[in-house]
Coordinates of C-alpha atoms in Angstrom, one line a residue:
M21 CA -79.1 -66.3 -94.7
K22 CA -81.6 -64.3 -96.7
Y23 CA -80.7 -61.8 -99.4
R24 CA -82.2 -59.0 -101.2
V25 CA -81.1 -57.6 -104.7
E26 CA -79.3 -54.2 -104.7
R27 CA -78.2 -52.3 -107.8
D28 CA -75.3 -49.9 -108.6
S29 CA -73.6 -48.6 -111.7
L30 CA -72.2 -52.0 -112.2
G31 CA -75.5 -53.9 -112.0
E32 CA -77.2 -56.3 -109.4
V33 CA -75.6 -57.7 -106.3
Q34 CA -77.2 -59.7 -103.4
V35 CA -76.9 -58.0 -100.0
P36 CA -77.9 -59.6 -96.7
E37 CA -81.6 -58.9 -96.1
Q38 CA -81.2 -57.2 -92.7
A39 CA -78.1 -55.0 -93.8
L40 CA -78.7 -51.3 -94.0
W41 CA -75.7 -51.2 -96.5
G42 CA -76.2 -51.3 -100.2
A43 CA -74.5 -52.6 -103.2
Q44 CA -71.0 -50.8 -103.1
T45 CA -70.5 -51.7 -99.6
Q46 CA -71.4 -55.5 -100.5
R47 CA -68.9 -55.2 -103.4
S48 CA -66.0 -54.2 -101.0
L49 CA -66.8 -57.0 -98.6
V50 CA -66.4 -59.3 -101.6
N51 CA -63.3 -57.9 -103.1
F52 CA -61.3 -57.0 -99.9
P53 CA -61.1 -60.1 -97.6
I54 CA -58.1 -58.9 -96.1
G55 CA -56.8 -58.9 -92.6
T56 CA -59.0 -58.3 -89.4
E57 CA -58.5 -54.5 -89.4
K58 CA -61.6 -52.5 -89.8
M59 CA -62.0 -48.8 -90.6
P60 CA -61.8 -47.0 -87.1
S61 CA -65.0 -46.1 -85.5
E62 CA -63.8 -42.5 -85.0
V63 CA -63.7 -42.2 -88.7
I64 CA -67.3 -43.5 -89.1
E65 CA -68.4 -41.1 -86.5
A66 CA -66.5 -38.3 -88.3
V67 CA -68.2 -39.1 -91.6
G68 CA -71.5 -39.1 -90.0
M69 CA -70.9 -35.7 -88.6
I70 CA -69.8 -34.5 -92.1
K71 CA -73.1 -36.0 -93.7
K72 CA -75.2 -34.3 -91.1
A73 CA -73.4 -30.9 -91.6
A74 CA -73.7 -31.3 -95.4
A75 CA -77.4 -32.2 -95.3
I76 CA -78.1 -29.1 -93.2
V77 CA -76.1 -26.9 -95.7
N78 CA -77.5 -28.5 -98.7
V79 CA -81.0 -27.6 -97.5
E80 CA -79.8 -24.2 -96.6
L81 CA -78.4 -23.5 -100.2
K82 CA -81.5 -25.0 -101.8
V83 CA -79.9 -28.1 -103.4
L84 CA -81.6 -30.6 -101.4
D85 CA -85.4 -30.8 -100.2
K86 CA -85.8 -30.0 -96.6
E87 CA -87.6 -33.2 -95.8
K88 CA -84.7 -35.4 -97.2
G89 CA -82.2 -33.1 -95.5
V90 CA -83.9 -33.6 -92.2
A91 CA -84.2 -37.4 -92.6
I92 CA -80.5 -37.6 -93.5
A93 CA -79.5 -35.4 -90.4
R94 CA -81.6 -37.8 -88.2
A95 CA -80.1 -41.0 -89.5
A96 CA -76.6 -39.3 -89.2
D97 CA -77.3 -38.6 -85.5
K98 CA -77.8 -42.2 -85.1
V99 CA -74.5 -43.1 -86.7
I100 CA -72.7 -40.4 -84.6
A101 CA -74.1 -42.0 -81.5
G102 CA -72.7 -45.6 -82.7
D103 CA -76.3 -47.1 -82.8
H104 CA -75.5 -48.8 -86.0
D105 CA -71.7 -49.7 -85.6
D106 CA -72.4 -53.4 -86.8
Q107 CA -73.4 -51.7 -90.3
F108 CA -69.7 -50.6 -91.0
P109 CA -67.9 -53.8 -91.6
L110 CA -65.5 -53.0 -94.3
S111 CA -61.8 -53.8 -94.3
L112 CA -59.3 -51.1 -93.7
W113 CA -57.4 -52.5 -96.5
Q114 CA -59.6 -51.1 -99.3
T115 CA -59.4 -48.4 -101.9
G116 CA -56.8 -45.9 -100.7
S117 CA -59.2 -42.9 -101.0
G118 CA -61.6 -44.2 -98.5
T119 CA -64.2 -44.2 -101.1
Q120 CA -65.8 -47.4 -100.1
T121 CA -66.2 -46.3 -96.4
N122 CA -67.8 -43.1 -97.7
M123 CA -70.2 -45.0 -99.6
N124 CA -70.8 -47.5 -96.6
V125 CA -72.0 -44.4 -94.7
N126 CA -73.9 -43.2 -97.6
E127 CA -75.8 -46.3 -98.1
V128 CA -76.6 -46.8 -94.5
L129 CA -77.7 -43.2 -94.1
A130 CA -79.8 -43.5 -97.3
N131 CA -81.7 -46.7 -96.0
L132 CA -82.3 -45.2 -92.6
A133 CA -83.3 -41.7 -93.9
S134 CA -85.7 -43.5 -96.4
K135 CA -87.6 -45.2 -93.5
Y136 CA -87.9 -41.9 -91.6
S137 CA -89.1 -39.8 -94.7
G138 CA -91.1 -42.5 -96.3
E139 CA -89.7 -41.5 -99.7
P140 CA -86.7 -43.0 -101.5
I141 CA -83.3 -41.3 -100.6
H142 CA -80.3 -42.0 -102.8
P143 CA -76.9 -42.5 -101.5
N144 CA -75.0 -40.6 -104.0
D145 CA -77.8 -38.1 -105.1
H146 CA -79.0 -37.0 -101.9
V147 CA -76.6 -38.2 -98.9
N148 CA -73.6 -37.4 -101.0
R149 CA -74.8 -34.2 -102.6
S150 CA -72.1 -31.5 -103.0
Q151 CA -69.5 -34.0 -101.8
S152 CA -66.9 -36.4 -103.1
S153 CA -65.1 -39.2 -101.3
N154 CA -61.9 -37.2 -102.1
D155 CA -63.0 -34.3 -99.8
V156 CA -65.0 -36.1 -97.4
F157 CA -62.4 -38.8 -96.3
P158 CA -59.6 -36.3 -95.7
T159 CA -62.0 -33.9 -93.8
A160 CA -63.1 -37.1 -91.7
M161 CA -59.4 -37.8 -91.0
H162 CA -58.7 -34.3 -89.7
L163 CA -62.1 -34.3 -87.7
A164 CA -61.5 -37.7 -86.1
T165 CA -57.9 -36.7 -85.2
V166 CA -58.8 -33.3 -83.6
L167 CA -61.5 -34.9 -81.5
A168 CA -59.3 -37.7 -80.3
V169 CA -56.4 -35.4 -79.4
E170 CA -58.5 -32.8 -77.6
E171 CA -61.0 -35.2 -75.9
R172 CA -58.6 -38.0 -75.0
L173 CA -54.9 -37.3 -75.3
I174 CA -54.7 -33.8 -73.8
P175 CA -56.7 -34.7 -70.7
A176 CA -54.5 -37.8 -70.2
M177 CA -51.4 -35.6 -70.4
E178 CA -52.7 -33.0 -68.0
G179 CA -53.4 -35.7 -65.5
M180 CA -50.0 -37.1 -65.7
A181 CA -48.4 -33.5 -65.4
G182 CA -50.5 -33.0 -62.3
V183 CA -49.3 -36.0 -60.7
L184 CA -45.7 -35.3 -61.7
G185 CA -46.0 -31.7 -60.3
E186 CA -47.0 -33.1 -57.0
K187 CA -44.1 -35.2 -56.8
R188 CA -41.6 -32.7 -57.9
D189 CA -42.9 -30.3 -55.2
R190 CA -43.0 -33.1 -52.6
Y191 CA -39.4 -34.1 -53.1
A192 CA -37.9 -30.8 -54.0
G193 CA -35.5 -30.8 -51.1
L194 CA -34.5 -34.5 -51.3
V195 CA -30.9 -34.7 -52.6
K196 CA -29.7 -37.7 -54.3
I197 CA -26.8 -38.5 -56.6
G198 CA -27.2 -37.7 -60.4
R199 CA -26.1 -40.0 -63.1
T200 CA -24.6 -39.4 -66.5
H201 CA -23.7 -42.3 -68.9
L202 CA -25.2 -44.7 -66.3
Q203 CA -22.3 -43.6 -64.1
D204 CA -22.4 -41.6 -60.9
A205 CA -22.5 -37.7 -61.2
T206 CA -22.8 -34.7 -59.1
P207 CA -26.0 -34.5 -57.0
V208 CA -29.4 -33.4 -58.0
T209 CA -32.7 -33.4 -56.0
L210 CA -35.2 -35.9 -56.8
G211 CA -37.6 -32.9 -57.3
Q212 CA -35.4 -31.6 -60.0
E213 CA -35.3 -35.1 -61.7
I214 CA -39.0 -35.3 -61.8
G215 CA -39.3 -31.6 -62.8
G216 CA -37.4 -32.7 -66.0
W217 CA -40.0 -35.3 -66.5
L218 CA -42.8 -32.9 -66.2
R219 CA -41.2 -30.3 -68.7
M220 CA -41.2 -33.1 -71.1
I221 CA -44.8 -33.6 -70.9
E222 CA -45.8 -30.0 -70.9
R223 CA -43.6 -29.2 -73.9
C224 CA -45.0 -32.1 -75.8
Q225 CA -48.4 -30.9 -75.0
S226 CA -47.6 -27.5 -76.5
M227 CA -46.3 -29.0 -79.5
I228 CA -49.2 -31.4 -80.2
M229 CA -51.7 -28.4 -79.5
T230 CA -49.8 -26.5 -82.1
S231 CA -49.9 -29.1 -84.7
V232 CA -53.6 -29.6 -84.0
E233 CA -54.4 -26.2 -85.1
Y234 CA -53.4 -27.0 -88.8
L235 CA -55.7 -29.9 -88.8
K236 CA -58.7 -27.7 -88.2
D237 CA -58.5 -26.5 -91.9
L238 CA -60.8 -28.9 -93.8
A239 CA -60.8 -30.3 -97.3
I240 CA -64.7 -30.2 -97.7
G241 CA -66.0 -28.3 -100.6
G242 CA -63.0 -29.3 -103.0
T243 CA -65.0 -32.4 -104.2
A244 CA -63.1 -34.7 -106.6
V245 CA -59.8 -32.8 -107.4
G246 CA -59.9 -29.6 -105.5
T247 CA -61.9 -27.3 -107.9
G248 CA -65.2 -27.7 -106.0
L249 CA -67.1 -29.1 -109.0
N250 CA -70.7 -29.9 -108.4
A251 CA -70.5 -28.1 -105.0
P252 CA -72.6 -24.7 -104.7
D253 CA -70.7 -21.7 -103.8
G254 CA -69.9 -21.3 -100.0
F255 CA -70.6 -25.0 -99.3
G256 CA -67.2 -25.7 -97.7
E257 CA -67.4 -22.7 -95.5
K258 CA -70.7 -23.4 -94.3
V259 CA -70.0 -27.1 -93.5
A260 CA -67.1 -26.1 -91.6
V261 CA -69.3 -23.8 -89.4
Q262 CA -71.8 -26.6 -89.0
L263 CA -69.1 -29.1 -87.9
G264 CA -68.1 -26.4 -85.4
D265 CA -71.8 -26.3 -84.0
I266 CA -71.7 -30.2 -83.9
T267 CA -68.5 -30.5 -82.1
G268 CA -67.8 -27.3 -80.3
I269 CA -64.4 -26.9 -82.1
D270 CA -63.9 -24.1 -84.5
F271 CA -63.2 -25.6 -87.8
R272 CA -62.2 -23.7 -91.1
S273 CA -62.6 -24.3 -94.6
A274 CA -59.1 -24.9 -96.2
P275 CA -57.9 -22.0 -98.1
D276 CA -56.4 -24.2 -100.9
K277 CA -58.5 -27.5 -101.7
F278 CA -55.7 -28.9 -103.9
H279 CA -53.3 -29.0 -101.1
S280 CA -55.9 -30.4 -98.8
L281 CA -56.7 -33.4 -101.2
T282 CA -53.1 -34.4 -102.1
S283 CA -51.0 -33.4 -99.1
K284 CA -51.0 -34.9 -95.6
D285 CA -48.3 -32.9 -94.2
E286 CA -50.5 -31.7 -91.1
L287 CA -50.9 -35.3 -90.1
V288 CA -47.2 -35.9 -90.5
A289 CA -46.4 -32.8 -88.3
L290 CA -49.0 -34.0 -85.8
H291 CA -47.8 -37.4 -85.6
G292 CA -44.0 -36.2 -85.2
T293 CA -45.2 -34.6 -82.1
L294 CA -46.8 -37.7 -81.0
K295 CA -43.4 -39.5 -81.8
A296 CA -41.6 -36.9 -79.6
L297 CA -44.2 -37.7 -76.8
A298 CA -43.5 -41.5 -77.3
A299 CA -39.7 -40.8 -76.9
D300 CA -40.2 -38.7 -73.8
L301 CA -42.4 -41.4 -72.3
M302 CA -39.9 -44.1 -73.0
K303 CA -37.2 -42.0 -71.3
I304 CA -39.5 -41.4 -68.2
A305 CA -40.5 -44.9 -68.0
N306 CA -36.9 -46.3 -68.3
D307 CA -35.8 -43.7 -65.5
V308 CA -38.6 -45.2 -63.4
R309 CA -37.5 -48.8 -64.4
W310 CA -33.9 -48.1 -63.4
L311 CA -34.3 -46.2 -60.3
A312 CA -37.0 -48.9 -59.0
S313 CA -34.6 -51.7 -59.9
G314 CA -33.9 -54.4 -57.1
P315 CA -35.4 -53.8 -54.7
R316 CA -32.3 -54.8 -52.9
C317 CA -29.6 -55.6 -55.4
G318 CA -30.5 -52.9 -57.9
L319 CA -30.6 -49.1 -57.7
G320 CA -33.7 -49.4 -55.5
E321 CA -33.9 -45.5 -55.0
L322 CA -37.7 -45.5 -55.9
V323 CA -40.4 -47.9 -54.9
I324 CA -43.2 -48.8 -57.5
P325 CA -46.8 -50.0 -56.6
A326 CA -47.1 -53.9 -56.2
N327 CA -50.1 -54.0 -58.6
E328 CA -49.9 -57.8 -59.2
P329 CA -47.6 -60.8 -58.7
G330 CA -44.5 -60.3 -61.1
S331 CA -43.6 -63.9 -61.5
S332 CA -45.2 -67.3 -61.8
I333 CA -42.3 -69.0 -60.2
M334 CA -40.5 -66.6 -57.9
P335 CA -42.9 -65.7 -54.9
G336 CA -43.0 -62.1 -53.8
K337 CA -41.5 -60.6 -56.9
V338 CA -42.9 -57.2 -58.1
N339 CA -42.2 -56.2 -61.7
P340 CA -42.6 -52.8 -63.5
T341 CA -45.4 -53.8 -65.7
Q342 CA -46.8 -50.4 -66.2
V343 CA -43.5 -49.4 -67.3
E344 CA -43.3 -52.2 -69.7
A345 CA -46.6 -51.3 -71.3
I346 CA -46.1 -47.7 -71.8
T347 CA -42.8 -48.6 -73.5
M348 CA -44.2 -51.1 -75.8
I349 CA -46.7 -48.3 -76.6
S350 CA -43.9 -45.9 -77.5
V351 CA -42.3 -48.5 -79.6
Q352 CA -45.6 -48.9 -81.5
V353 CA -46.1 -45.2 -82.0
M354 CA -42.5 -44.8 -83.4
G355 CA -43.3 -47.6 -85.8
N356 CA -46.6 -45.8 -86.8
D357 CA -44.6 -42.6 -87.5
A358 CA -42.9 -44.3 -90.3
V359 CA -46.3 -45.6 -91.7
V360 CA -47.6 -42.0 -91.6
G361 CA -44.6 -40.3 -93.2
I362 CA -44.4 -42.8 -96.0
A363 CA -48.1 -42.8 -96.6
A364 CA -48.1 -39.2 -96.9
S365 CA -45.4 -39.2 -99.5
Q366 CA -47.6 -40.8 -101.9
G367 CA -49.7 -37.9 -102.8
N368 CA -49.7 -38.3 -106.4
F369 CA -51.1 -35.4 -108.7
Q370 CA -54.6 -34.4 -107.3
L371 CA -55.1 -37.1 -104.5
N372 CA -53.4 -39.2 -101.9
V373 CA -54.5 -42.7 -101.9
F374 CA -52.8 -44.1 -98.7
M375 CA -55.3 -42.5 -96.5
P376 CA -57.0 -45.4 -94.7
V377 CA -53.6 -46.8 -93.4
M378 CA -52.4 -43.3 -92.5
I379 CA -55.6 -42.5 -90.3
N380 CA -55.5 -46.0 -88.7
A381 CA -51.8 -45.3 -87.6
V382 CA -52.5 -41.8 -86.3
L383 CA -55.7 -42.9 -84.5
Q384 CA -54.1 -45.9 -83.0
S385 CA -51.2 -43.8 -81.7
V386 CA -53.5 -41.2 -80.1
R387 CA -55.6 -44.2 -78.6
L388 CA -52.7 -45.9 -77.3
L389 CA -50.9 -43.1 -75.8
S390 CA -54.0 -41.7 -74.0
D391 CA -54.9 -44.9 -72.5
G392 CA -51.3 -45.8 -71.9
I393 CA -50.7 -42.5 -70.0
N394 CA -53.7 -42.7 -68.0
S395 CA -52.7 -46.1 -66.9
F396 CA -49.1 -45.4 -66.2
T397 CA -50.3 -42.4 -64.2
E398 CA -52.9 -44.1 -62.2
R399 CA -51.3 -47.3 -61.4
C400 CA -47.5 -46.3 -61.3
L401 CA -46.8 -42.7 -60.9
K402 CA -49.7 -41.9 -58.2
G403 CA -48.0 -44.5 -56.1
L404 CA -44.3 -44.0 -56.7
E405 CA -42.4 -43.5 -53.5
A406 CA -38.8 -42.4 -52.8
D407 CA -36.7 -44.7 -50.5
E408 CA -35.0 -42.0 -48.8
E409 CA -32.6 -44.1 -46.7
R410 CA -31.3 -45.7 -50.0
L411 CA -30.9 -42.4 -51.6
S412 CA -28.9 -40.9 -48.8
S413 CA -26.8 -43.8 -48.8
T414 CA -26.0 -43.9 -52.4
R415 CA -25.5 -40.3 -52.3
D416 CA -23.0 -40.2 -49.6
R417 CA -20.9 -43.0 -51.1
S418 CA -20.6 -41.3 -54.4
L419 CA -17.1 -40.6 -55.6
M420 CA -18.4 -37.8 -57.8
L421 CA -18.9 -35.5 -54.8
V422 CA -15.3 -35.0 -55.4
T423 CA -16.4 -32.4 -58.0
A424 CA -16.8 -29.9 -55.1
L425 CA -13.1 -30.1 -54.3
A426 CA -11.9 -29.3 -57.9
P427 CA -11.9 -25.6 -57.4
A428 CA -9.9 -25.7 -54.1
L429 CA -7.5 -28.6 -55.0
G430 CA -7.4 -28.5 -58.9
Y431 CA -8.9 -31.1 -61.3
D432 CA -5.9 -33.5 -61.2
T433 CA -5.5 -33.5 -57.4
A434 CA -9.2 -34.0 -57.0
A435 CA -9.2 -37.0 -59.4
S436 CA -6.4 -38.6 -57.4
V437 CA -8.4 -38.4 -54.3
A438 CA -11.3 -40.0 -56.1
K439 CA -9.1 -42.8 -57.6
K440 CA -7.5 -43.5 -54.2
A441 CA -10.8 -43.6 -52.5
H442 CA -12.1 -46.0 -55.2
Q443 CA -9.1 -48.3 -55.2
E444 CA -8.9 -48.7 -51.4
R445 CA -12.6 -48.8 -50.9
T446 CA -12.5 -45.9 -48.4
T447 CA -14.5 -42.7 -48.4
L448 CA -13.3 -39.5 -50.2
K449 CA -12.8 -37.8 -46.9
E450 CA -10.5 -40.6 -45.8
A451 CA -8.5 -40.5 -48.9
A452 CA -8.2 -36.7 -48.8
V453 CA -7.0 -36.7 -45.1
S454 CA -4.5 -39.6 -45.9
M455 CA -3.0 -37.8 -48.9
G456 CA -2.5 -34.6 -46.7
V457 CA -4.5 -32.5 -49.2
L458 CA -7.1 -31.6 -46.7
T459 CA -8.0 -31.7 -43.1
G460 CA -11.4 -33.3 -42.1
D461 CA -13.0 -30.0 -41.3
E462 CA -11.8 -28.5 -44.6
F463 CA -13.2 -31.3 -46.4
D464 CA -16.6 -31.1 -44.5
K465 CA -16.7 -27.5 -45.4
L466 CA -16.3 -28.0 -49.0
V467 CA -18.2 -31.1 -49.8
V468 CA -21.9 -30.4 -48.9
P469 CA -24.2 -32.3 -51.1
E470 CA -27.1 -29.9 -50.5
R471 CA -25.1 -26.9 -51.8
M472 CA -24.1 -29.0 -54.9
V473 CA -27.8 -28.9 -56.3

């Protein structure tokens, strides 16, 4: 491989001849040969947006030549579009402030912009003008997260809610047995059961959107420690407006930059709602798993789509594979929540230096939840069907229909009817009549499952 010589404040370093990055990126590659995880592409795209917005504002505020600003913005568009993704090779496990990724973007943009403008453009003096890694990276974290949630997760949740709403309405009148403690309970409709699932998704969506609003406050303009040193007046506010124009989302300059640089409470709050969503998805998926168990020797009340052979040895077996995928995703998200919380607690003095691991966890959670919900909805929920014959059978055999007798007979007598039926393997009606506490007609008038929901 051929190399060229690049220089930074520490001296000379050899860089691959065709690379668009410079000395600081190369030093990071050498000094952090750790793991396989790279900085998420969403973060690189977000930093590209910040650099474009900053270049425009720096020109407007007359701290950067127009020609240089135009060239930087043009280069940033290429990065935002993903045209140079191979030029961002740095390990996630780097400096905790994200400085090396900020400089990676600065160096790539400087080299590209220099080609466009025909004059030297410096990564620090021009691309990073009026900025610090300490306000750029937190801003990129917020920007990337808001975009991921609003463009990917919320549409996935809306799609799932739509399917659940259709199933709820379809099965609104289908009475089945309820269950508590994994034991038979009084009846519900399948529509009511599915409606509970729908409410979980709708409620989580509302909580997520509320949390996202706080992430629209941006740290940009705080520079190194929150004071705004070396940034012109109004820089942060104007960059926020530019980012709104680029993304179509209303971003704001954070009112307290000291808070923005050191605290990550907005991301903790957002990820807490992602954990809540993961918990609800685990519950919904496990309900489907249990209700579809069988098909003959389990509950067998729901029929799941047969997407692929379920066993390498048992012919004809169908397994709840989409359930297993979404529940594994839920476990990962719950684990990521611990990462986010612990990382956010490490904001010492004026800066948090656990930011790369934190944003990687947040974006992984959003990505997994978005993809997982889409797959679970498309390949499981859409094709989910009720086995109405099985539902009727389990409902009519349930001993907990005896609950309807309690007002007429009293709790203890009703319990005796249920125990007798269970011990003698008879119906509740047969037990009540044999005990002489009700006639057959009286039983039929009192125990009507459709009236118990």
